[in-house]
Coordinates of C-alpha atoms in Angstrom, one line a residue:
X1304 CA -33.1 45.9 -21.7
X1305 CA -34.6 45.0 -18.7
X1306 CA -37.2 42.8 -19.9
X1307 CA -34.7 40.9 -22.0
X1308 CA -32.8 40.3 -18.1
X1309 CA -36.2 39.7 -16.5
X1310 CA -37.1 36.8 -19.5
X1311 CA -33.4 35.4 -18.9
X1312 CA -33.9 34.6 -15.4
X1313 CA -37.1 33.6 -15.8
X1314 CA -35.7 31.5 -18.3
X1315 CA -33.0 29.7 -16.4
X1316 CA -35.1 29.1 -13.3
X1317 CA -37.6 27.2 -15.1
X1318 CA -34.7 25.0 -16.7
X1319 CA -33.1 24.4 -13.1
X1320 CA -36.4 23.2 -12.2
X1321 CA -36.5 21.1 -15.0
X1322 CA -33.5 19.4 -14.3
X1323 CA -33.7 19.4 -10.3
X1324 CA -37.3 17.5 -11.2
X1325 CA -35.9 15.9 -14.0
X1326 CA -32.9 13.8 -11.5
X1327 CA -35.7 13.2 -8.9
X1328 CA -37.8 11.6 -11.6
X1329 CA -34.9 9.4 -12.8
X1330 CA -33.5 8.6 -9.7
X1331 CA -37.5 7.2 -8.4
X1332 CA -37.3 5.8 -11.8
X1333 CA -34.5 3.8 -11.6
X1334 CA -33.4 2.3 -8.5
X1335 CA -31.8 -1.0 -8.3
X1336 CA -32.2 -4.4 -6.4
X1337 CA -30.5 -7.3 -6.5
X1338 CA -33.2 -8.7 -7.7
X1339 CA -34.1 -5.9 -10.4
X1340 CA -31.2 -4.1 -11.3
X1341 CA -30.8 -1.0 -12.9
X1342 CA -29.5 -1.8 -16.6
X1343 CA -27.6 1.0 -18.9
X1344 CA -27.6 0.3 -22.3
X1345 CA -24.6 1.1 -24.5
X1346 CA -26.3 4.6 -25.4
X1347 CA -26.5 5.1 -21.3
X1348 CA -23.5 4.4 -20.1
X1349 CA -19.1 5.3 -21.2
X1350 CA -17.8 1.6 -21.0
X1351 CA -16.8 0.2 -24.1
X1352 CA -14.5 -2.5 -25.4
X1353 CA -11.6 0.2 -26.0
X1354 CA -11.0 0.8 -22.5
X1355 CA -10.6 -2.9 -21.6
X1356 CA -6.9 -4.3 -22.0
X1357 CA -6.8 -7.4 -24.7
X1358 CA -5.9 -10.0 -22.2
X1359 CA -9.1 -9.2 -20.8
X1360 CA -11.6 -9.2 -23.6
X1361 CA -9.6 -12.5 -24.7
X1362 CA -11.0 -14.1 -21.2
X1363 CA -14.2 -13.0 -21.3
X1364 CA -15.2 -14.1 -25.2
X1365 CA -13.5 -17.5 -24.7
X1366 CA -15.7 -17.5 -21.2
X1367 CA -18.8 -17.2 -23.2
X1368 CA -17.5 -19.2 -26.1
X1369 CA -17.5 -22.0 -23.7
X1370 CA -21.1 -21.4 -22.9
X1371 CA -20.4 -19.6 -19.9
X1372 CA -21.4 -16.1 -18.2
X1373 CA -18.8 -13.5 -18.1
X1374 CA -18.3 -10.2 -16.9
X1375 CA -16.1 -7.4 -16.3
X1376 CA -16.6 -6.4 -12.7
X1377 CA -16.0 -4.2 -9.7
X1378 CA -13.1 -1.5 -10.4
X1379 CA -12.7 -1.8 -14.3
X1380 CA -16.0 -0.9 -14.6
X1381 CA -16.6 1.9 -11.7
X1382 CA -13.1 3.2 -13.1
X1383 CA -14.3 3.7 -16.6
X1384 CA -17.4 5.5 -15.7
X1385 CA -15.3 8.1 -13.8
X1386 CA -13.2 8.8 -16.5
X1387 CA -10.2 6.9 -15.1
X1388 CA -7.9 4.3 -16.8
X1389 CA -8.1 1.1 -15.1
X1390 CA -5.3 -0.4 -13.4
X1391 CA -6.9 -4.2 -13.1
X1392 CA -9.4 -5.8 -14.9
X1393 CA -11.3 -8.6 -12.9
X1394 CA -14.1 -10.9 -14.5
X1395 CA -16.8 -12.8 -12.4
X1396 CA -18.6 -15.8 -14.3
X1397 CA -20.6 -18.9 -13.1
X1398 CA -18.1 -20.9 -14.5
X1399 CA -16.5 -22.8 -11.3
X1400 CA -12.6 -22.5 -10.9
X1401 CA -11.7 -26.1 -12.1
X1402 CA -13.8 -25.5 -15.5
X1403 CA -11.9 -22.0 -15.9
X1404 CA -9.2 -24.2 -15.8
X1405 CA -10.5 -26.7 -18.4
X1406 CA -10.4 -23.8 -20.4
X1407 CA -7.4 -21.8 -20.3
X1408 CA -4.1 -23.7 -20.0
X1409 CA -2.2 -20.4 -18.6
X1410 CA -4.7 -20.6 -15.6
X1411 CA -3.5 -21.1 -12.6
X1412 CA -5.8 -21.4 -9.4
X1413 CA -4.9 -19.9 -6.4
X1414 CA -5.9 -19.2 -2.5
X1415 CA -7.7 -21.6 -0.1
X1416 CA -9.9 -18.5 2.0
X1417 CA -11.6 -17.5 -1.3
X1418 CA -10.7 -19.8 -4.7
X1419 CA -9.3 -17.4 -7.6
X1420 CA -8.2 -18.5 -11.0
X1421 CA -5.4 -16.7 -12.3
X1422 CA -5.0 -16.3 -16.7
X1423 CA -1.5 -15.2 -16.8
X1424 CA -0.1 -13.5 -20.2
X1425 CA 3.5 -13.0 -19.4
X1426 CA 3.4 -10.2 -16.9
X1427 CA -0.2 -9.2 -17.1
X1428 CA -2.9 -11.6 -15.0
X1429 CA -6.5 -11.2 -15.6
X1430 CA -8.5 -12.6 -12.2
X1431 CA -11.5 -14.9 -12.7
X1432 CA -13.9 -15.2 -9.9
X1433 CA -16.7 -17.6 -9.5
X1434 CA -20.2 -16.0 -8.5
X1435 CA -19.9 -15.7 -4.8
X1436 CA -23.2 -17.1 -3.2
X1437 CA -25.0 -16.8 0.2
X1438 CA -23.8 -18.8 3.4
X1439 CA -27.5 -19.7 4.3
X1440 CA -28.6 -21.2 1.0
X1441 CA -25.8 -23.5 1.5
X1442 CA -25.6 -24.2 5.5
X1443 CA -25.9 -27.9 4.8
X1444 CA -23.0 -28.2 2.3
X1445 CA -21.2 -25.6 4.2
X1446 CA -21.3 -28.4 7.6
X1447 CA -20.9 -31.3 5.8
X1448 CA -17.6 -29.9 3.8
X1449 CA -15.7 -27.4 6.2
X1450 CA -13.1 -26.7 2.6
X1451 CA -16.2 -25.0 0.9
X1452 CA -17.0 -22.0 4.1
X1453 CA -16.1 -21.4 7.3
X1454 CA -16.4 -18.8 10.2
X1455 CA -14.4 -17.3 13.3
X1456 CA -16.0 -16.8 16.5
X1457 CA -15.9 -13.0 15.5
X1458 CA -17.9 -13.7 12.3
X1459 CA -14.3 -12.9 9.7
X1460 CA -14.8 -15.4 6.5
X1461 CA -12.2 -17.9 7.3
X1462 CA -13.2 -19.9 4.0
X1463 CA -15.8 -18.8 1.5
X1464 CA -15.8 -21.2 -1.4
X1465 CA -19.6 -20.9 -1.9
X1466 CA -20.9 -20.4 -5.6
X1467 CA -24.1 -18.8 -6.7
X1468 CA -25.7 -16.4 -9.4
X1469 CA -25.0 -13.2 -10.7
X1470 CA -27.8 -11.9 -8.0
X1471 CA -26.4 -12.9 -4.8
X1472 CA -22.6 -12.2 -6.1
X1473 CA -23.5 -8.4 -6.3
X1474 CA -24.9 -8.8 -2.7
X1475 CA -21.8 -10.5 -1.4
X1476 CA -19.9 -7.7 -2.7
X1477 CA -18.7 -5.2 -0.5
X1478 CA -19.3 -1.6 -1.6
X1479 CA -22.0 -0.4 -4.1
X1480 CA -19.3 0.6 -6.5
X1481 CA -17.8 -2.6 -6.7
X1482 CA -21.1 -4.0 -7.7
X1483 CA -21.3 -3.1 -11.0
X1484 CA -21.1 -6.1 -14.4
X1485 CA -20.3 -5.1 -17.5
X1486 CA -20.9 -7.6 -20.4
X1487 CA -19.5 -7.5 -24.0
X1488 CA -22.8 -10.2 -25.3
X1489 CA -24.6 -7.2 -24.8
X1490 CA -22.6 -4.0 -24.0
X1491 CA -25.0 -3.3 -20.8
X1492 CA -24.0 -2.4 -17.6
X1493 CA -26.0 -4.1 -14.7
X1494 CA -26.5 -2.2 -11.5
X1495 CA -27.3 -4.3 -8.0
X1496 CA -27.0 -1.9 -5.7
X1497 CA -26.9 1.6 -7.0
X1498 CA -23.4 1.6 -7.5
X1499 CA -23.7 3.7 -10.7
X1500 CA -25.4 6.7 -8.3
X1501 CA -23.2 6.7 -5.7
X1502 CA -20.2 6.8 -8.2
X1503 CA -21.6 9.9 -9.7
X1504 CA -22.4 11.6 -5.8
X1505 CA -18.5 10.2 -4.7
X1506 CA -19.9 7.7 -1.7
X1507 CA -18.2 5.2 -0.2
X1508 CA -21.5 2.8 0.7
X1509 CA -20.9 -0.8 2.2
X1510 CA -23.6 -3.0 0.8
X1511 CA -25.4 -4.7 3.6
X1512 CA -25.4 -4.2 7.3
X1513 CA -22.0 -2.3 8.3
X1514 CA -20.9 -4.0 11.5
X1515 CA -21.8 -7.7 10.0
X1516 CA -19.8 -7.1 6.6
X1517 CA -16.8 -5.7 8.5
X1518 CA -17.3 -8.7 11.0
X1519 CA -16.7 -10.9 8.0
X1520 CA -13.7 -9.2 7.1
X1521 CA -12.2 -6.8 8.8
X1522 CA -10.1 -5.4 6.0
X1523 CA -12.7 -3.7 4.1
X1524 CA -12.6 -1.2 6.9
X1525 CA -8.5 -0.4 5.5
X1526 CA -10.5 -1.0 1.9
X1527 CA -13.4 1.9 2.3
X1528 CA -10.2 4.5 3.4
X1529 CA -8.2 3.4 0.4
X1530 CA -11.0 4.0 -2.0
X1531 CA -11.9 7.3 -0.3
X1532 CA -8.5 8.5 -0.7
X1533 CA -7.8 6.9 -4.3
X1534 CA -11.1 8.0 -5.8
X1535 CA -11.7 11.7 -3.8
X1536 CA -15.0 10.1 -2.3
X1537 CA -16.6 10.1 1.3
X1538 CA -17.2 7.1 3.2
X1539 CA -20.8 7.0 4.2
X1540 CA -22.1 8.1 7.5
X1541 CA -23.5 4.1 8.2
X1542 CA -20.6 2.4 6.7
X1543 CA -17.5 4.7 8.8
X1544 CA -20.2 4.6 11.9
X1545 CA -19.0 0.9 13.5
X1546 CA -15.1 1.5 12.5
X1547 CA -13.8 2.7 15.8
X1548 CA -15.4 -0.6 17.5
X1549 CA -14.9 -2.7 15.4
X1550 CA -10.7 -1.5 14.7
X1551 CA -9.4 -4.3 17.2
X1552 CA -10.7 -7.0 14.6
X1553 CA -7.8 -5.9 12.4
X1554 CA -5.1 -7.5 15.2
X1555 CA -7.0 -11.1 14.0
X1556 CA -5.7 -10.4 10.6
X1557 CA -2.7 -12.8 9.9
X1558 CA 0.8 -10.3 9.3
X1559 CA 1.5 -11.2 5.5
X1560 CA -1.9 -9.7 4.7
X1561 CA -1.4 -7.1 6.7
X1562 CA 1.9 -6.3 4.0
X1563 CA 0.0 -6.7 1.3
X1564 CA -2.5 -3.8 2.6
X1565 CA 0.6 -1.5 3.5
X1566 CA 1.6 -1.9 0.2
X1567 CA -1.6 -0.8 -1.4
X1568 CA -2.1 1.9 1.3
X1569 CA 1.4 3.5 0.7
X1570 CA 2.6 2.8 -2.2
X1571 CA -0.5 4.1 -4.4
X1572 CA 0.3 7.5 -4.4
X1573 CA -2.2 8.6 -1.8
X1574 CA 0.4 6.9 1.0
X1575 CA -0.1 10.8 3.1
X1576 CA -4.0 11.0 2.9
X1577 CA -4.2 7.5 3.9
X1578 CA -1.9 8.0 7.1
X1579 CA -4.0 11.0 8.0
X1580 CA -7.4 8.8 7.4
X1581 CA -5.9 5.9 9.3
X1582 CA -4.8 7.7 12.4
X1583 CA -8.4 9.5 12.4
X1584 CA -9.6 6.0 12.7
X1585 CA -7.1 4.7 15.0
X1586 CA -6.6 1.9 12.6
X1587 CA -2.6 2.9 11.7
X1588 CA -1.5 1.1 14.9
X1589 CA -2.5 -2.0 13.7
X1590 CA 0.6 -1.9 11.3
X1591 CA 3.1 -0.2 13.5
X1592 CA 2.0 -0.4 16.7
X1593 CA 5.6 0.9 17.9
X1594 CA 5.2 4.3 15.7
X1595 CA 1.7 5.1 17.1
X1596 CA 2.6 5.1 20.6
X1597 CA 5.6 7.6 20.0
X1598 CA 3.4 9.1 18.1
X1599 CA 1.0 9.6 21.2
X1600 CA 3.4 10.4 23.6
X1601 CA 5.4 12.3 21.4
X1602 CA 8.5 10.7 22.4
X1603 CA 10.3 12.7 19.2
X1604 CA 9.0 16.0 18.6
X1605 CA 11.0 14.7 14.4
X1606 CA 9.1 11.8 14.0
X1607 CA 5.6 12.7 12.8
X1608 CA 7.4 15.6 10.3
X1609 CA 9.5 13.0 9.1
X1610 CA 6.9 9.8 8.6
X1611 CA 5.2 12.7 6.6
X1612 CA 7.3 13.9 4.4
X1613 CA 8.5 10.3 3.3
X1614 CA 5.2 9.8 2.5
X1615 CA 4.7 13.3 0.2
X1616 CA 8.0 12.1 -1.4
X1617 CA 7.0 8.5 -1.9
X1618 CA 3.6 9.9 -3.7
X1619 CA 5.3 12.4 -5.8
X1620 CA 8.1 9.4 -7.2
X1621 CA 4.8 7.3 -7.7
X1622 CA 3.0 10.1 -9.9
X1623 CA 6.0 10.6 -11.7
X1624 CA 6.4 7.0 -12.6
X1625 CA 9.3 6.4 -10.5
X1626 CA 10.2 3.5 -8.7
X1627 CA 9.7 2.9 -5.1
X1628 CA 10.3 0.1 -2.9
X1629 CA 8.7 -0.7 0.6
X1630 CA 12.5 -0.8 2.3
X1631 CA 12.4 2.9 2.3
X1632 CA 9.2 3.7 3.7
X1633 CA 9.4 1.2 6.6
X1634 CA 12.4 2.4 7.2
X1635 CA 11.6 5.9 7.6
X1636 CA 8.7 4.8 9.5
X1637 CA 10.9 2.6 12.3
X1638 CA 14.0 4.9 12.1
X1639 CA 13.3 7.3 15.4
X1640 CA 11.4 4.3 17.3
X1641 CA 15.0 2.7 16.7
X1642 CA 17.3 5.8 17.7
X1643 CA 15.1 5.6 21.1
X1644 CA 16.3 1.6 21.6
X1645 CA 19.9 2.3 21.3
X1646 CA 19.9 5.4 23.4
X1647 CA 18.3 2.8 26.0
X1648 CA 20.4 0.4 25.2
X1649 CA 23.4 2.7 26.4
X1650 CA 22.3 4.0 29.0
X1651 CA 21.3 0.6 30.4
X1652 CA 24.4 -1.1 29.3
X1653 CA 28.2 -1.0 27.8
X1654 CA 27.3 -2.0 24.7
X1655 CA 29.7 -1.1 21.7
X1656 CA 28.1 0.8 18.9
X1657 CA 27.5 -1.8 16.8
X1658 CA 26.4 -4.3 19.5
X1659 CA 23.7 -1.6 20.8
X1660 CA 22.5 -1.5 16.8
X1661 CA 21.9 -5.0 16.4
X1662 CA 20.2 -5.5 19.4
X1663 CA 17.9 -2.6 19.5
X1664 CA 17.7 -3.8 15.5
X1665 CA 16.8 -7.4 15.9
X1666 CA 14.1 -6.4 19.1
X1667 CA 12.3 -3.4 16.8
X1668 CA 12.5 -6.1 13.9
X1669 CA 10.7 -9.2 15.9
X1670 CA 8.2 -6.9 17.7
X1671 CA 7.2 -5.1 14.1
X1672 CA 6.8 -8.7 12.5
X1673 CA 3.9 -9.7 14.9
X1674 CA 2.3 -6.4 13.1
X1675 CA 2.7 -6.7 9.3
X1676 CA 5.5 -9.5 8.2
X1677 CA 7.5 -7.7 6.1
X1678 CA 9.7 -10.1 3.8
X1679 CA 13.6 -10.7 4.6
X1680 CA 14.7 -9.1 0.9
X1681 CA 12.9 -5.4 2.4
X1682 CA 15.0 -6.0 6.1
X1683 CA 18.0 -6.2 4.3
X1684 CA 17.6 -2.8 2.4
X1685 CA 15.9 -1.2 6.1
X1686 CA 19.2 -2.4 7.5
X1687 CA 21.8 -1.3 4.7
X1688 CA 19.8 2.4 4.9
X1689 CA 19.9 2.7 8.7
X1690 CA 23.9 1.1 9.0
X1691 CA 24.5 4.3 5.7
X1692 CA 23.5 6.8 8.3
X1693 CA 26.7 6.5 10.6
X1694 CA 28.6 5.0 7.9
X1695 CA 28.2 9.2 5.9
X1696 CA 29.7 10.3 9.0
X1697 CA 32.4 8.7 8.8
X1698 CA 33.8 10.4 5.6
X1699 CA 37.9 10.4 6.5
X1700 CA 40.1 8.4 4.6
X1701 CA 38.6 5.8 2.2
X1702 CA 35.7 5.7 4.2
X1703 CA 34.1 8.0 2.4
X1704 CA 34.2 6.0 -1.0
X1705 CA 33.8 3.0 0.3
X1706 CA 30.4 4.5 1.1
X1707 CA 30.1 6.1 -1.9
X1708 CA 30.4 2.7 -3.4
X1709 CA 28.1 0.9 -1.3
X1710 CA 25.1 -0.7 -3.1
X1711 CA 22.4 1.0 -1.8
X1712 CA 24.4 4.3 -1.1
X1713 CA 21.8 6.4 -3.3
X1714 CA 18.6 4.9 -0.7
X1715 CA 21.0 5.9 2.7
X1716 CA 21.6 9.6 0.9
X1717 CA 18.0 10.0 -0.2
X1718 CA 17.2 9.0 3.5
X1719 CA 20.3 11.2 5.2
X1720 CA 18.3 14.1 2.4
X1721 CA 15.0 13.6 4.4
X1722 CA 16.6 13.7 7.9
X1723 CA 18.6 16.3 7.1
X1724 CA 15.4 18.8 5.9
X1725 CA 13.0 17.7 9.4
X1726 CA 16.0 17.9 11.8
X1727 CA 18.9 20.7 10.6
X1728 CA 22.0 21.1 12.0
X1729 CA 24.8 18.3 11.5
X1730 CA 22.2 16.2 9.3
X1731 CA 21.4 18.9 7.0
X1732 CA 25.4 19.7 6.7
X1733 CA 26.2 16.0 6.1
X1734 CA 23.4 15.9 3.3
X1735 CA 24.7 19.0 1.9
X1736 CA 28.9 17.5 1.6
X1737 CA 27.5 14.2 0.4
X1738 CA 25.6 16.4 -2.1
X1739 CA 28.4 18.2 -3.2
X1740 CA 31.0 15.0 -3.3
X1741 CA 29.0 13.8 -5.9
X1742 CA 29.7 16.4 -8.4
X1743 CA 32.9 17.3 -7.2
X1744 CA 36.1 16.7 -9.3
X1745 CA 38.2 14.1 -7.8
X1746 CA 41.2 16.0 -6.5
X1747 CA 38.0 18.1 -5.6
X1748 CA 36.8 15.3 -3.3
X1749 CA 40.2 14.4 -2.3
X1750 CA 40.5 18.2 -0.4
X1751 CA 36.8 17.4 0.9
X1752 CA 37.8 14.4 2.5
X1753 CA 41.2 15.9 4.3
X1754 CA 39.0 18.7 5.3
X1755 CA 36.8 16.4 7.1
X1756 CA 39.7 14.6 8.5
X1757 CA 41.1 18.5 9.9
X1758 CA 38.2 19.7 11.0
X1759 CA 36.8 16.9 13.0
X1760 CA 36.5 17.2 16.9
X1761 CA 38.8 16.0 18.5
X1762 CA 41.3 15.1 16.1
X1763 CA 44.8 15.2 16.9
X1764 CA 47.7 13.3 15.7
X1765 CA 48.7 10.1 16.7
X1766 CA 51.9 10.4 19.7
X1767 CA 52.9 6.8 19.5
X1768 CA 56.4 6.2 17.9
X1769 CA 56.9 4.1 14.6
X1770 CA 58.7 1.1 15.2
X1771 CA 62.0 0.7 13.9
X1772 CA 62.2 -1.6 10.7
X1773 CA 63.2 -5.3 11.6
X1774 CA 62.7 -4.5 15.4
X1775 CA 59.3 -7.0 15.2
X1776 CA 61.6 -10.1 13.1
X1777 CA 64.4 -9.1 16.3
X1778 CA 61.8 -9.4 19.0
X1779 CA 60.6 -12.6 17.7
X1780 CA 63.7 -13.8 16.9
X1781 CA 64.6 -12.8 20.9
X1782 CA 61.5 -15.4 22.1
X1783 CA 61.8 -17.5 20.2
X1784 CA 65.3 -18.5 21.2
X1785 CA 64.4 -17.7 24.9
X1786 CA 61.5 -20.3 24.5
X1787 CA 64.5 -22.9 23.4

């Protein structure tokens, strides 16, 4: 018995040796280069044509029909090899943007900063990218046409309309992950930068020198925090290094972008782990600037509880294939920042209710737009949702199904739900009525409402007399003949 024991460990040592020398080997065996990548034939690697949507495959034969190069790029690919479904498929080729548009008459090209071609199939666009190529290969073009590339005076791409090969595309990419090409000539997968490594060891790696790629574009920093969040990875020691110097680059970034990354930030389902990740890196101010500092000074001991658990709710809805919109996360996100304006507002002034509203409103509104522009359709909804809150206290007479008839009644109750769990008391008793009303039977809810009505402080009724029937035609029929 105890040799048999002795001969098993001595059995699995040597095999974890085996393997332990067996990865080293491999991994000295195969390291890539821009110049020499790593290539994975179909035995070596999971992609395959099955896991790439049709509208895809249907751009990248007629690519190489035409007697171009094609891939499947960046996420599709690094997606696949982790066992995920892909939500996008992007394609690089050397074909430029105008001969993708010879090609394909559902093409549409698009953006000036970097020149895209879009192949639309009803709902579903496949993205086409030309080979991105190096700024120094091309410095003479680049100054003799300022359309094709062009540079701030912090080093951000302004314009980068620059083609080259396959070689310095995957070096112009920005994390080794993203640098992996996937053809269907020859069902390889090339590897530039030891993307395919680095998937399998969950690192977030920027390709190139840190500070310079971030320089160039100061959104990859929001970019290596989504993908760290999305994927379960860890950004890399040299690439999360120059983040807290470089942050302030991210005010240079124009406000509509700046929505588009909010977007992709919170409504992924990872919206709470990237708020955490973005306040470790002090980069969440540069969306609401206004938030952070109460934040900081902890102006409402509600506010970070409540930002929070929007955010675990907005995930769960995502995961569960629910619909979300921005509106109700921004305005959870603004709603105590604005409470503080109006309580300044009336202290400072005689403002009526209303007035104090839409002026603390249209000053937290114009101060957030400098940050991230958010578009006039999401105000409107932020507005309707904040204007719910007072308009559920108010639940006597028909107010209370005039509200329940309002539009975007469900978004102000789901909201009054959220306020009502962080802060207790008379928010968490109003969500609890409005709750109940909506099951009740109506002579149910008729007894709710006069309840409301009785029990409200203050109440009395009203002293002043009814005036006699006809006395109003008499009184006017008095000055009038006085006025004669």
């Amino acid at each position: 018995m105890r040799i048999t024991l002795r001969s098993k460990i001595i059995k699995s040592v040597i095999n974890l040796c085996k393997k332990v020398l067996g990865r080293k080997t491999n991994k000295t065996e195969k390291t890539a280069t821009f110049s020499n990548p790593v290539v994975l034939t179909r035995d070596q690697h999971p992609v395959s044509r099955k896991h790439i949507s049709t509208n895809a495959l249907k751009v990248l034969y007629r690519l190489n029909k035409g007697g171009y190069d094609a891939y499947l790029v960046g996420g599709g690919v690094r997606d696949i090899i982790l066992g995920l479904e892909p939500k996008d498929f992007d394609i690089a080729t050397n074909a430029t943007p105008e001969q993708i548009k010879e090609l394909f008459r559902n093409c549409r090209l698009i953006g000036r900063r970097f020149r895209l071609a879009h192949i639309v199939f009803g709902r579903d666009v496949i993205e086409v990218a030309t080979f991105r190529g190096h700024h120094d290969s091309n410095q003479e073009k680049a100054k003799s046409n300022q359309k094709t590339s062009k540079q701030s005076e912090h080093g951000m791409l302004l314009r980068d309309n620059i083609y080259g090969s396959i070689e310095e595309d995957a070096e112009r990419r920005d994390f080794s992950i993203n640098a992996l090409y996937y053809s269907v000539t020859d069902f390889k997968v090339y590897d530039f930068a030891n993307g395919v490594e680095d998937v399998h060891n969950r690192i977030i790696r920027l390709i190139g020198d840190p500070e310079t790629r971030y320089r160039e574009d100061p959104v990859r920093m929001l970019r290596a925090i989504r993908f760290a969040t999305k994927l379960d990875m860890t950004i890399s020691e040299e690439s999360q290094a120059p983040i807290a110097e470089l942050a302030p680059l991210l005010a240079n970034i124009p406000a509509a972008r700046m929505f588009e990354e909010f977007n992709k930030l919170f409504l992924s389902g990872k919206a709470r782990a990237n708020f955490d990740m973005l306040r470790d890196y002090g980069l969440f101010k540069y969306f609401f600037p206004v938030v952070e500092q109460s934040l900081e000074q902890e102006e409402n001991i509600h506010l970070n509880d409540f930002i929070r658990l929007a955010l675990k709710n907005t995930d769960l809805r995502i995961n569960n294939n629910q619909r979300v919109t921005p509106a109700f996360l921004l305005a959870a996100m603004l709603w105590y920042p604005l409470q503080a304006r109006i309580q300044r507002l009336n202290a400072a002034s005689q403002l009526t209710p209303q007035d104090a509203f839409f002026a603390a409103y249209n000053e937290l509104i114009s101060e957030q737009q400098r940050s991230i522009a958010i578009p006039k359709r999401f105000q409107l909804v932020m507005k309707d949702i904040w204007i719910l809150q007072d308009k559920l206290a108010r639940r006597d007479g028909k107010r209370a199904y005039k509200s329940f008839e309002h539009p975007k009644f469900r978004a102000g109750y789901d909201f009054l739900l959220l306020r009502g769990e962080i802060e207790g008391g008379p928010a968490q008793e109003l969500a609890k009525w409005w709750t109940d009303f909506q099951t009740a039977h109506p002579e149910t809810q008729q007894q709710m409402i006069k309840a409301v009505a009785v029990n409200r402080p203050g109440a009395r009724r009203s002293t002043r007399k009814r005036r006699k029937p006809g006395s109003q035609s008499a009184n006017k029929a008095s000055s009038e003949k006085n006025s004669v």
